[in-house]
Amino acid sequence: MAGKKPLPPGATIGILGGGQLGRMLAMAAMQLGYRCIGYAPEGDNVAADPCADFFTDGWSDRDALAAFAGQCDIITWEFENVPLEAVEAIPAHLLATDPAALRIAQDRLEEKSFVEQLGARPAPYMRVDSDEDFARAFERVGTPGILKTARDGYDGKGQWRVDSAHEAQGIRFPGRRCVYEGMIDFETEFSVILVRTADGTIRFWDSTANTHDSGMLTRAALPAGEMVEGQVEAARAIAQATADALDYVGVLTLEFFATRAGPIFNEMAPRVHNSGHWTIEGAATSQFENHIRAICGLPLGGTETRFAAIDMRNLVGEEALEAHSILAEEGEPHLHLYGKREARDGRKMGHVTRVSSRLP
Ligand code: AMP
């Protein structure tokens, strides 16, 4: 993108992935006069609703990928597990962001060592390729710990907690490369979300305190508390070094644990992030709009927080079926429903953001 002209209104943005992040990206793009086309295999592709066209083809269908790319002026992704082969089948000049970011983020081991080289501190960890490796890692790293598949995990899937030696005996190597990491005794979790343009300009949103349940984000809130506020600068320096090293374009997220010994890096997401949904109403410009602006070569919008207190909560599973009743609450809650057809347990169906000009 560097040195290229901004994309004019009416240009077409291609989005790889069909989830709620793609849906909110397409809504932001539409507001700026762009047209979006999505691509994801058959499924509950809620990103299709605001898209002018949507390809429901497989990630290995090169003809379909070529037809999709042929209609796009720029292509981005909303899902970090889009197979690399699919992204590499797309002409490089159409990709908004270098696929190296995706390759690294798809593998927990690569991601940890990449960010470690840039000065970040991850939880103590070891690579696990067999039952013997697991026994060795378990002995060296100790308990409590957590065994995670190196690839294809999200929202706590592909993870096994190990609280004791007794529990470790019951865990077998799942047959896929894993990482065993020590459990971090953190005060709060937080994320650094930044946007970077092709010419290297970077802006950060405020870091929320994030709450997870069974590995899945449930809440993001501001103010994030003293410990997070004291560690944001160091975490931002790592996020910025990561974005610069990748010559990254768009929104990038790094997740951290705030501990008494400083910020511990957990993982990165080369995309807009669930913990940034509050930016739609709570910041001068949302993560979705600034991602679109960055990839289309438009000037970035401000990222300042507009309220004293913000509380974003996910609506999960059947909880969302009654969600319209939230609209009767005081304080003007902002409700977002993703239009998913099936309210399965543990599925993110929507979110609600509450903002206030007073501190809680
Ligand atoms: P992940 O998929 O690695 O982001 O893990 C999902 C969530 O599980 C994190 O946001 C934490 O709440 C928890 N978790 C994962 N790894 C660790 C760890 N090493 N120590 C403590 N909590 C963890």
mmCIF file of C-alpha atoms and ligand atoms in Angstrom:
data_model
loop_
_atom_site.group_PDB
_atom_site.id
_atom_site.type_symbol
_atom_site.label_atom_id
_atom_site.label_comp_id
_atom_site.label_asym_id
_atom_site.label_seq_id
_atom_site.Cartn_x
_atom_site.Cartn_y
_atom_site.Cartn_z
ATOM 1 C CA MET A 1 0.000 0.000 0.000
ATOM 2 C CA ALA A 2 2.867 2.400 0.768
ATOM 3 C CA GLY A 3 2.909 5.258 -1.723
ATOM 4 C CA LYS A 4 -0.342 4.096 -3.310
ATOM 5 C CA LYS A 5 -3.282 6.419 -3.805
ATOM 6 C CA PRO A 6 -6.177 6.093 -1.305
ATOM 7 C CA LEU A 7 -8.977 3.847 -2.531
ATOM 8 C CA PRO A 8 -11.859 5.995 -3.839
ATOM 9 C CA PRO A 9 -15.491 5.599 -2.736
ATOM 10 C CA GLY A 10 -17.107 2.680 -4.540
ATOM 11 C CA ALA A 11 -13.929 0.563 -4.431
ATOM 12 C CA THR A 12 -14.325 -3.055 -3.328
ATOM 13 C CA ILE A 13 -12.835 -4.523 -0.155
ATOM 14 C CA GLY A 14 -12.535 -8.307 0.064
ATOM 15 C CA ILE A 15 -12.887 -9.890 3.509
ATOM 16 C CA LEU A 16 -11.610 -13.408 4.210
ATOM 17 C CA GLY A 17 -13.722 -15.010 6.959
ATOM 18 C CA GLY A 18 -17.428 -14.797 7.644
ATOM 19 C CA GLY A 19 -17.845 -14.027 11.359
ATOM 20 C CA GLN A 20 -18.984 -11.060 13.399
ATOM 21 C CA LEU A 21 -15.650 -9.254 13.016
ATOM 22 C CA GLY A 22 -16.124 -9.290 9.238
ATOM 23 C CA ARG A 23 -19.712 -8.140 9.690
ATOM 24 C CA MET A 24 -18.640 -5.106 11.743
ATOM 25 C CA LEU A 25 -15.753 -4.356 9.359
ATOM 26 C CA ALA A 26 -18.157 -4.410 6.405
ATOM 27 C CA MET A 27 -20.579 -2.113 8.247
ATOM 28 C CA ALA A 28 -17.772 0.393 8.851
ATOM 29 C CA ALA A 29 -16.577 0.104 5.233
ATOM 30 C CA MET A 30 -20.079 0.650 3.923
ATOM 31 C CA GLN A 31 -20.346 3.898 5.898
ATOM 32 C CA LEU A 32 -17.220 5.157 4.114
ATOM 33 C CA GLY A 33 -18.745 4.393 0.728
ATOM 34 C CA TYR A 34 -16.934 1.123 0.040
ATOM 35 C CA ARG A 35 -18.417 -2.121 -1.139
ATOM 36 C CA CYS A 36 -17.434 -5.410 0.533
ATOM 37 C CA ILE A 37 -17.255 -8.961 -0.751
ATOM 38 C CA GLY A 38 -16.763 -11.822 1.688
ATOM 39 C CA TYR A 39 -15.229 -15.274 1.340
ATOM 40 C CA ALA A 40 -15.596 -18.220 3.741
ATOM 41 C CA PRO A 41 -16.633 -21.855 3.469
ATOM 42 C CA GLU A 42 -20.320 -22.754 3.942
ATOM 43 C CA GLY A 43 -21.530 -21.947 7.461
ATOM 44 C CA ASP A 44 -23.345 -19.346 9.541
ATOM 45 C CA ASN A 45 -21.538 -16.513 7.762
ATOM 46 C CA VAL A 46 -22.981 -13.445 9.453
ATOM 47 C CA ALA A 47 -20.526 -11.201 7.595
ATOM 48 C CA ALA A 48 -22.530 -11.933 4.432
ATOM 49 C CA ASP A 49 -25.421 -9.648 5.509
ATOM 50 C CA PRO A 50 -23.685 -6.283 4.924
ATOM 51 C CA CYS A 51 -21.605 -7.626 1.995
ATOM 52 C CA ALA A 52 -22.625 -6.941 -1.607
ATOM 53 C CA ASP A 53 -21.564 -10.472 -2.522
ATOM 54 C CA PHE A 54 -20.300 -13.501 -0.615
ATOM 55 C CA PHE A 55 -18.351 -16.528 -1.852
ATOM 56 C CA THR A 56 -19.132 -19.709 0.121
ATOM 57 C CA ASP A 57 -16.277 -21.791 -1.233
ATOM 58 C CA GLY A 58 -13.549 -23.866 0.351
ATOM 59 C CA TRP A 59 -10.184 -22.432 1.396
ATOM 60 C CA SER A 60 -8.455 -24.729 -1.086
ATOM 61 C CA ASP A 61 -10.624 -23.753 -4.085
ATOM 62 C CA ARG A 62 -8.089 -21.787 -6.124
ATOM 63 C CA ASP A 63 -10.565 -20.940 -8.923
ATOM 64 C CA ALA A 64 -13.042 -19.470 -6.460
ATOM 65 C CA LEU A 65 -10.268 -17.546 -4.692
ATOM 66 C CA ALA A 66 -9.117 -16.150 -8.053
ATOM 67 C CA ALA A 67 -12.690 -15.123 -8.972
ATOM 68 C CA PHE A 68 -13.062 -13.440 -5.578
ATOM 69 C CA ALA A 69 -9.717 -11.638 -5.844
ATOM 70 C CA GLY A 70 -10.586 -10.544 -9.385
ATOM 71 C CA GLN A 71 -13.423 -8.432 -8.001
ATOM 72 C CA CYS A 72 -11.484 -6.776 -5.169
ATOM 73 C CA ASP A 73 -9.323 -3.656 -4.948
ATOM 74 C CA ILE A 74 -7.888 -4.653 -1.563
ATOM 75 C CA ILE A 75 -8.224 -7.789 0.571
ATOM 76 C CA THR A 76 -8.109 -8.197 4.347
ATOM 77 C CA TRP A 77 -8.963 -10.967 6.839
ATOM 78 C CA GLU A 78 -11.152 -11.063 9.912
ATOM 79 C CA PHE A 79 -10.125 -14.536 11.100
ATOM 80 C CA GLU A 80 -6.558 -15.526 11.924
ATOM 81 C CA ASN A 81 -6.991 -19.163 11.051
ATOM 82 C CA VAL A 82 -7.591 -18.568 7.331
ATOM 83 C CA PRO A 83 -5.230 -21.200 5.861
ATOM 84 C CA LEU A 84 -2.033 -19.559 4.689
ATOM 85 C CA GLU A 85 -2.286 -21.362 1.322
ATOM 86 C CA ALA A 86 -5.569 -19.523 0.643
ATOM 87 C CA VAL A 87 -4.018 -16.150 1.451
ATOM 88 C CA GLU A 88 -0.927 -16.934 -0.619
ATOM 89 C CA ALA A 89 -3.128 -17.857 -3.592
ATOM 90 C CA ILE A 90 -4.200 -14.206 -3.714
ATOM 91 C CA PRO A 91 -1.994 -11.806 -5.723
ATOM 92 C CA ALA A 92 0.301 -10.125 -3.158
ATOM 93 C CA HIS A 93 -0.478 -6.572 -4.361
ATOM 94 C CA LEU A 94 -4.116 -7.063 -3.296
ATOM 95 C CA LEU A 95 -3.285 -8.052 0.288
ATOM 96 C CA ALA A 96 -3.617 -5.159 2.718
ATOM 97 C CA THR A 97 -1.325 -6.798 5.277
ATOM 98 C CA ASP A 98 1.747 -8.999 4.831
ATOM 99 C CA PRO A 99 0.695 -12.644 5.410
ATOM 100 C CA ALA A 100 3.781 -13.081 7.651
ATOM 101 C CA ALA A 101 1.634 -11.645 10.462
ATOM 102 C CA LEU A 102 -0.921 -14.386 9.884
ATOM 103 C CA ARG A 103 1.711 -17.130 9.645
ATOM 104 C CA ILE A 104 3.245 -16.122 12.979
ATOM 105 C CA ALA A 105 -0.072 -15.667 14.785
ATOM 106 C CA GLN A 106 -1.296 -19.084 13.608
ATOM 107 C CA ASP A 107 1.363 -20.870 15.609
ATOM 108 C CA ARG A 108 1.697 -20.266 19.348
ATOM 109 C CA LEU A 109 5.364 -21.323 19.331
ATOM 110 C CA GLU A 110 6.321 -19.025 16.458
ATOM 111 C CA GLU A 111 4.339 -16.206 17.979
ATOM 112 C CA LYS A 112 6.032 -16.529 21.371
ATOM 113 C CA SER A 113 9.542 -16.665 19.969
ATOM 114 C CA PHE A 114 8.894 -13.799 17.517
ATOM 115 C CA VAL A 115 7.618 -11.467 20.213
ATOM 116 C CA GLU A 116 10.253 -12.686 22.697
ATOM 117 C CA GLN A 117 12.983 -11.545 20.277
ATOM 118 C CA LEU A 118 11.412 -8.086 20.362
ATOM 119 C CA GLY A 119 11.749 -7.918 24.149
ATOM 120 C CA ALA A 120 8.465 -9.428 25.364
ATOM 121 C CA ARG A 121 8.264 -11.900 28.222
ATOM 122 C CA PRO A 122 5.869 -14.827 27.675
ATOM 123 C CA ALA A 123 4.852 -17.370 30.341
ATOM 124 C CA PRO A 124 7.518 -20.081 30.823
ATOM 125 C CA TYR A 125 6.855 -22.623 28.069
ATOM 126 C CA MET A 126 8.126 -25.697 26.263
ATOM 127 C CA ARG A 127 7.320 -27.269 22.945
ATOM 128 C CA VAL A 128 5.543 -30.648 23.171
ATOM 129 C CA ASP A 129 5.654 -33.191 20.316
ATOM 130 C CA SER A 130 5.064 -36.433 22.206
ATOM 131 C CA ASP A 131 4.034 -37.968 25.540
ATOM 132 C CA GLU A 132 7.718 -37.944 26.570
ATOM 133 C CA ASP A 133 8.014 -34.226 25.757
ATOM 134 C CA PHE A 134 4.924 -33.549 27.801
ATOM 135 C CA ALA A 135 6.388 -35.396 30.803
ATOM 136 C CA ARG A 136 9.631 -33.404 30.440
ATOM 137 C CA ALA A 137 7.836 -30.065 29.989
ATOM 138 C CA PHE A 138 5.569 -30.808 32.900
ATOM 139 C CA GLU A 139 8.612 -31.565 35.076
ATOM 140 C CA ARG A 140 10.530 -28.433 34.051
ATOM 141 C CA VAL A 141 7.684 -25.890 33.860
ATOM 142 C CA GLY A 142 5.710 -27.414 36.758
ATOM 143 C CA THR A 143 2.078 -27.025 37.790
ATOM 144 C CA PRO A 144 -0.319 -25.409 37.503
ATOM 145 C CA GLY A 145 0.118 -25.236 33.770
ATOM 146 C CA ILE A 146 -1.796 -25.392 30.558
ATOM 147 C CA LEU A 147 -1.270 -27.568 27.492
ATOM 148 C CA LYS A 148 -2.334 -25.819 24.284
ATOM 149 C CA THR A 149 -2.337 -27.022 20.694
ATOM 150 C CA ALA A 150 0.165 -24.852 18.810
ATOM 151 C CA ARG A 151 -2.328 -24.262 15.996
ATOM 152 C CA ASP A 152 -6.087 -23.857 15.455
ATOM 153 C CA GLY A 153 -7.055 -23.036 19.025
ATOM 154 C CA TYR A 154 -9.384 -20.156 19.863
ATOM 155 C CA ASP A 155 -11.729 -19.115 22.695
ATOM 156 C CA GLY A 156 -10.176 -21.704 25.030
ATOM 157 C CA LYS A 157 -10.552 -24.601 22.548
ATOM 158 C CA GLY A 158 -7.580 -26.966 22.203
ATOM 159 C CA GLN A 159 -6.461 -26.268 25.795
ATOM 160 C CA TRP A 160 -6.112 -28.502 28.855
ATOM 161 C CA ARG A 161 -5.429 -27.175 32.357
ATOM 162 C CA VAL A 162 -3.047 -29.209 34.470
ATOM 163 C CA ASP A 163 -3.410 -28.466 38.180
ATOM 164 C CA SER A 164 -1.482 -31.381 39.659
ATOM 165 C CA ALA A 165 0.862 -34.241 38.883
ATOM 166 C CA HIS A 166 -2.140 -36.537 39.251
ATOM 167 C CA GLU A 167 -3.992 -34.637 36.511
ATOM 168 C CA ALA A 168 -0.920 -34.635 34.281
ATOM 169 C CA GLN A 169 -0.939 -38.445 34.313
ATOM 170 C CA GLY A 170 -4.431 -38.411 32.786
ATOM 171 C CA ILE A 171 -3.394 -36.190 29.857
ATOM 172 C CA ARG A 172 -2.150 -37.788 26.658
ATOM 173 C CA PHE A 173 -0.341 -35.961 23.880
ATOM 174 C CA PRO A 174 -3.204 -35.032 21.494
ATOM 175 C CA GLY A 175 -1.187 -35.994 18.395
ATOM 176 C CA ARG A 176 -0.654 -32.387 17.292
ATOM 177 C CA ARG A 177 2.248 -30.108 18.162
ATOM 178 C CA CYS A 178 1.543 -28.367 21.460
ATOM 179 C CA VAL A 179 3.009 -25.901 23.879
ATOM 180 C CA TYR A 180 2.960 -26.456 27.628
ATOM 181 C CA GLU A 181 3.047 -23.213 29.558
ATOM 182 C CA GLY A 182 3.135 -22.307 33.219
ATOM 183 C CA MET A 183 -0.039 -20.784 34.628
ATOM 184 C CA ILE A 184 0.477 -17.085 35.285
ATOM 185 C CA ASP A 185 -0.797 -15.677 38.544
ATOM 186 C CA PHE A 186 -2.084 -12.433 37.069
ATOM 187 C CA GLU A 187 -3.956 -9.515 38.576
ATOM 188 C CA THR A 188 -5.774 -8.545 35.368
ATOM 189 C CA GLU A 189 -5.661 -9.374 31.684
ATOM 190 C CA PHE A 190 -5.429 -6.542 29.190
ATOM 191 C CA SER A 191 -4.923 -6.012 25.499
ATOM 192 C CA VAL A 192 -3.076 -3.441 23.450
ATOM 193 C CA ILE A 193 -4.950 -2.614 20.253
ATOM 194 C CA LEU A 194 -3.201 -0.440 17.714
ATOM 195 C CA VAL A 195 -3.720 0.643 14.149
ATOM 196 C CA ARG A 196 -0.803 1.164 11.776
ATOM 197 C CA THR A 197 -0.824 2.765 8.331
ATOM 198 C CA ALA A 198 1.393 1.791 5.397
ATOM 199 C CA ASP A 199 3.652 4.795 6.105
ATOM 200 C CA GLY A 200 4.209 3.619 9.697
ATOM 201 C CA THR A 201 1.889 5.927 11.652
ATOM 202 C CA ILE A 202 0.616 4.143 14.764
ATOM 203 C CA ARG A 203 -2.263 4.969 17.111
ATOM 204 C CA PHE A 204 -3.336 3.065 20.217
ATOM 205 C CA TRP A 205 -6.716 2.749 21.877
ATOM 206 C CA ASP A 206 -6.894 2.681 25.666
ATOM 207 C CA SER A 207 -6.287 -0.755 27.159
ATOM 208 C CA THR A 208 -9.301 -2.331 28.842
ATOM 209 C CA ALA A 209 -9.209 -4.816 31.725
ATOM 210 C CA ASN A 210 -10.383 -8.061 30.136
ATOM 211 C CA THR A 211 -12.228 -10.895 31.867
ATOM 212 C CA HIS A 212 -12.298 -14.421 30.476
ATOM 213 C CA ASP A 213 -14.430 -17.420 31.354
ATOM 214 C CA SER A 214 -13.178 -20.865 30.291
ATOM 215 C CA GLY A 215 -10.710 -19.200 27.929
ATOM 216 C CA MET A 216 -13.290 -16.953 26.242
ATOM 217 C CA LEU A 217 -13.513 -13.173 26.651
ATOM 218 C CA THR A 218 -16.669 -12.139 28.512
ATOM 219 C CA ARG A 219 -15.995 -8.519 29.467
ATOM 220 C CA ALA A 220 -13.738 -5.552 28.624
ATOM 221 C CA ALA A 221 -13.839 -2.526 30.922
ATOM 222 C CA LEU A 222 -12.376 0.948 31.456
ATOM 223 C CA PRO A 223 -10.837 2.248 33.630
ATOM 224 C CA ALA A 224 -8.616 -0.802 33.661
ATOM 225 C CA GLY A 225 -7.110 -0.162 37.091
ATOM 226 C CA GLU A 226 -3.749 1.007 38.368
ATOM 227 C CA MET A 227 -1.744 -2.101 37.609
ATOM 228 C CA VAL A 228 -2.753 -2.128 33.939
ATOM 229 C CA GLU A 229 -2.277 1.629 33.635
ATOM 230 C CA GLY A 230 1.244 1.250 35.026
ATOM 231 C CA GLN A 231 2.130 -1.485 32.510
ATOM 232 C CA VAL A 232 0.511 -0.173 29.339
ATOM 233 C CA GLU A 233 3.541 1.800 28.228
ATOM 234 C CA ALA A 234 5.830 -1.242 28.304
ATOM 235 C CA ALA A 235 3.195 -3.373 26.573
ATOM 236 C CA ARG A 236 2.667 -0.723 23.891
ATOM 237 C CA ALA A 237 6.390 -0.635 23.177
ATOM 238 C CA ILE A 238 6.262 -4.384 22.446
ATOM 239 C CA ALA A 239 3.128 -4.046 20.325
ATOM 240 C CA GLN A 240 4.695 -1.204 18.361
ATOM 241 C CA ALA A 241 7.932 -3.155 17.831
ATOM 242 C CA THR A 242 5.838 -6.120 16.600
ATOM 243 C CA ALA A 243 3.838 -3.966 14.176
ATOM 244 C CA ASP A 244 6.984 -2.262 12.868
ATOM 245 C CA ALA A 245 8.885 -5.548 12.476
ATOM 246 C CA LEU A 246 6.019 -6.926 10.377
ATOM 247 C CA ASP A 247 5.532 -3.639 8.481
ATOM 248 C CA TYR A 248 1.966 -4.240 9.561
ATOM 249 C CA VAL A 249 -1.014 -2.424 8.019
ATOM 250 C CA GLY A 250 -4.346 -2.318 9.872
ATOM 251 C CA VAL A 251 -5.436 -3.193 13.395
ATOM 252 C CA LEU A 252 -3.184 -5.467 15.473
ATOM 253 C CA THR A 253 -3.919 -6.788 18.974
ATOM 254 C CA LEU A 254 -1.552 -8.141 21.618
ATOM 255 C CA GLU A 255 -2.892 -9.708 24.814
ATOM 256 C CA PHE A 256 -1.054 -9.496 28.132
ATOM 257 C CA PHE A 257 -1.316 -10.583 31.749
ATOM 258 C CA ALA A 258 -0.653 -7.780 34.249
ATOM 259 C CA THR A 259 1.421 -9.306 37.054
ATOM 260 C CA ARG A 260 3.392 -7.912 40.006
ATOM 261 C CA ALA A 261 6.509 -8.641 37.939
ATOM 262 C CA GLY A 262 5.292 -6.627 34.920
ATOM 263 C CA PRO A 263 3.402 -7.468 31.723
ATOM 264 C CA ILE A 264 3.563 -11.050 30.451
ATOM 265 C CA PHE A 265 2.768 -11.518 26.751
ATOM 266 C CA ASN A 266 0.024 -14.066 26.051
ATOM 267 C CA GLU A 267 -0.829 -13.932 22.353
ATOM 268 C CA MET A 268 -1.350 -11.731 19.349
ATOM 269 C CA ALA A 269 -4.197 -11.399 16.878
ATOM 270 C CA PRO A 270 -3.433 -9.814 13.486
ATOM 271 C CA ARG A 271 -6.920 -8.324 13.279
ATOM 272 C CA VAL A 272 -9.634 -6.351 15.023
ATOM 273 C CA HIS A 273 -10.396 -7.855 18.430
ATOM 274 C CA ASN A 274 -13.326 -8.686 20.679
ATOM 275 C CA SER A 275 -11.812 -6.575 23.474
ATOM 276 C CA GLY A 276 -12.033 -3.554 21.134
ATOM 277 C CA HIS A 277 -15.765 -3.681 20.426
ATOM 278 C CA TRP A 278 -16.302 -0.863 22.936
ATOM 279 C CA THR A 279 -14.509 1.509 20.518
ATOM 280 C CA ILE A 280 -17.645 1.680 18.325
ATOM 281 C CA GLU A 281 -19.380 3.973 20.822
ATOM 282 C CA GLY A 282 -16.576 4.632 23.293
ATOM 283 C CA ALA A 283 -13.745 6.000 21.146
ATOM 284 C CA ALA A 284 -13.448 8.865 18.668
ATOM 285 C CA THR A 285 -13.019 6.276 15.876
ATOM 286 C CA SER A 286 -13.754 2.560 16.176
ATOM 287 C CA GLN A 287 -11.218 -0.219 15.580
ATOM 288 C CA PHE A 288 -13.329 -1.328 12.592
ATOM 289 C CA GLU A 289 -13.357 2.069 10.906
ATOM 290 C CA ASN A 290 -9.662 2.698 11.506
ATOM 291 C CA HIS A 291 -8.800 -0.738 10.115
ATOM 292 C CA ILE A 292 -10.715 0.147 6.933
ATOM 293 C CA ARG A 293 -9.105 3.592 6.816
ATOM 294 C CA ALA A 294 -5.615 2.106 7.238
ATOM 295 C CA ILE A 295 -5.993 -0.570 4.555
ATOM 296 C CA CYS A 296 -7.598 1.882 2.107
ATOM 297 C CA GLY A 297 -4.930 4.547 2.603
ATOM 298 C CA LEU A 298 -7.277 7.097 4.216
ATOM 299 C CA PRO A 299 -6.241 9.360 7.105
ATOM 300 C CA LEU A 300 -6.697 7.655 10.495
ATOM 301 C CA GLY A 301 -9.332 8.881 12.939
ATOM 302 C CA GLY A 302 -8.593 9.731 16.579
ATOM 303 C CA THR A 303 -8.506 6.865 19.058
ATOM 304 C CA GLU A 304 -9.251 8.832 22.269
ATOM 305 C CA THR A 305 -11.770 7.403 24.720
ATOM 306 C CA ARG A 306 -14.866 9.587 24.950
ATOM 307 C CA PHE A 307 -16.213 8.467 28.328
ATOM 308 C CA ALA A 308 -14.974 8.059 31.909
ATOM 309 C CA ALA A 309 -16.183 4.487 32.188
ATOM 310 C CA ILE A 310 -16.917 1.759 29.638
ATOM 311 C CA ASP A 311 -18.228 -1.752 30.103
ATOM 312 C CA MET A 312 -18.495 -4.147 27.149
ATOM 313 C CA ARG A 313 -19.971 -7.590 27.752
ATOM 314 C CA ASN A 314 -20.411 -10.429 25.322
ATOM 315 C CA LEU A 315 -23.811 -12.047 24.910
ATOM 316 C CA VAL A 316 -23.194 -15.759 24.757
ATOM 317 C CA GLY A 317 -25.453 -18.628 23.655
ATOM 318 C CA GLU A 318 -29.133 -18.427 24.572
ATOM 319 C CA GLU A 319 -28.543 -15.270 26.607
ATOM 320 C CA ALA A 320 -28.877 -13.394 23.334
ATOM 321 C CA LEU A 321 -32.450 -14.590 22.691
ATOM 322 C CA GLU A 322 -33.758 -12.189 25.360
ATOM 323 C CA ALA A 323 -31.245 -9.450 24.530
ATOM 324 C CA HIS A 324 -33.766 -6.884 23.263
ATOM 325 C CA SER A 325 -34.941 -6.478 26.869
ATOM 326 C CA ILE A 326 -31.565 -4.818 27.578
ATOM 327 C CA LEU A 327 -32.790 -1.837 25.573
ATOM 328 C CA ALA A 328 -35.243 -0.972 28.378
ATOM 329 C CA GLU A 329 -32.396 -0.509 30.849
ATOM 330 C CA GLU A 330 -31.329 2.920 32.004
ATOM 331 C CA GLY A 331 -28.097 4.463 30.743
ATOM 332 C CA GLU A 332 -28.647 3.864 27.016
ATOM 333 C CA PRO A 333 -26.925 0.487 26.600
ATOM 334 C CA HIS A 334 -25.669 -0.086 23.059
ATOM 335 C CA LEU A 335 -26.772 -3.493 21.824
ATOM 336 C CA HIS A 336 -25.139 -5.337 18.941
ATOM 337 C CA LEU A 337 -26.539 -8.665 17.750
ATOM 338 C CA TYR A 338 -24.643 -10.583 15.118
ATOM 339 C CA GLY A 339 -27.612 -12.302 13.445
ATOM 340 C CA LYS A 340 -26.326 -15.842 14.070
ATOM 341 C CA ARG A 341 -28.965 -18.439 13.313
ATOM 342 C CA GLU A 342 -28.112 -20.886 16.081
ATOM 343 C CA ALA A 343 -27.658 -19.819 19.714
ATOM 344 C CA ARG A 344 -25.391 -22.696 20.732
ATOM 345 C CA ASP A 345 -23.737 -22.761 24.154
ATOM 346 C CA GLY A 346 -20.518 -20.789 24.251
ATOM 347 C CA ARG A 347 -21.197 -19.057 20.937
ATOM 348 C CA LYS A 348 -20.668 -15.298 20.795
ATOM 349 C CA MET A 349 -24.067 -13.982 19.669
ATOM 350 C CA GLY A 350 -23.657 -10.272 20.312
ATOM 351 C CA HIS A 351 -22.366 -7.738 22.783
ATOM 352 C CA VAL A 352 -23.594 -4.802 24.795
ATOM 353 C CA THR A 353 -21.582 -1.681 25.559
ATOM 354 C CA ARG A 354 -22.475 0.613 28.445
ATOM 355 C CA VAL A 355 -20.773 3.991 28.613
ATOM 356 C CA SER A 356 -20.832 6.596 31.357
ATOM 357 C CA SER A 357 -19.366 10.045 31.867
ATOM 358 C CA ARG A 358 -18.975 9.218 35.561
ATOM 359 C CA LEU A 359 -16.447 6.872 37.090
ATOM 360 C CA PRO A 360 -17.971 3.696 38.543
HETATM 361 P P1 AMP B 1 -5.400 -18.067 24.975
HETATM 362 O O1 AMP B 1 -6.229 -18.825 24.005
HETATM 363 O O2 AMP B 1 -3.990 -18.487 25.025
HETATM 364 O O3 AMP B 1 -5.558 -16.574 24.841
HETATM 365 O O4 AMP B 1 -6.026 -18.397 26.409
HETATM 366 C C1 AMP B 1 -7.345 -17.994 26.729
HETATM 367 C C2 AMP B 1 -7.412 -17.545 28.167
HETATM 368 O O5 AMP B 1 -7.005 -18.623 29.053
HETATM 369 C C3 AMP B 1 -6.501 -16.393 28.528
HETATM 370 O O6 AMP B 1 -7.033 -15.160 28.155
HETATM 371 C C4 AMP B 1 -6.412 -16.587 30.037
HETATM 372 O O7 AMP B 1 -7.579 -16.166 30.688
HETATM 373 C C5 AMP B 1 -6.286 -18.089 30.161
HETATM 374 N N1 AMP B 1 -4.866 -18.482 30.042
HETATM 375 C C6 AMP B 1 -4.240 -18.929 28.945
HETATM 376 N N2 AMP B 1 -2.928 -19.161 29.171
HETATM 377 C C7 AMP B 1 -2.707 -18.853 30.460
HETATM 378 C C8 AMP B 1 -1.553 -18.862 31.314
HETATM 379 N N3 AMP B 1 -0.350 -19.276 30.871
HETATM 380 N N4 AMP B 1 -1.703 -18.445 32.581
HETATM 381 C C9 AMP B 1 -2.904 -18.036 33.047
HETATM 382 N N5 AMP B 1 -4.035 -18.000 32.305
HETATM 383 C C10 AMP B 1 -3.945 -18.403 31.027
#
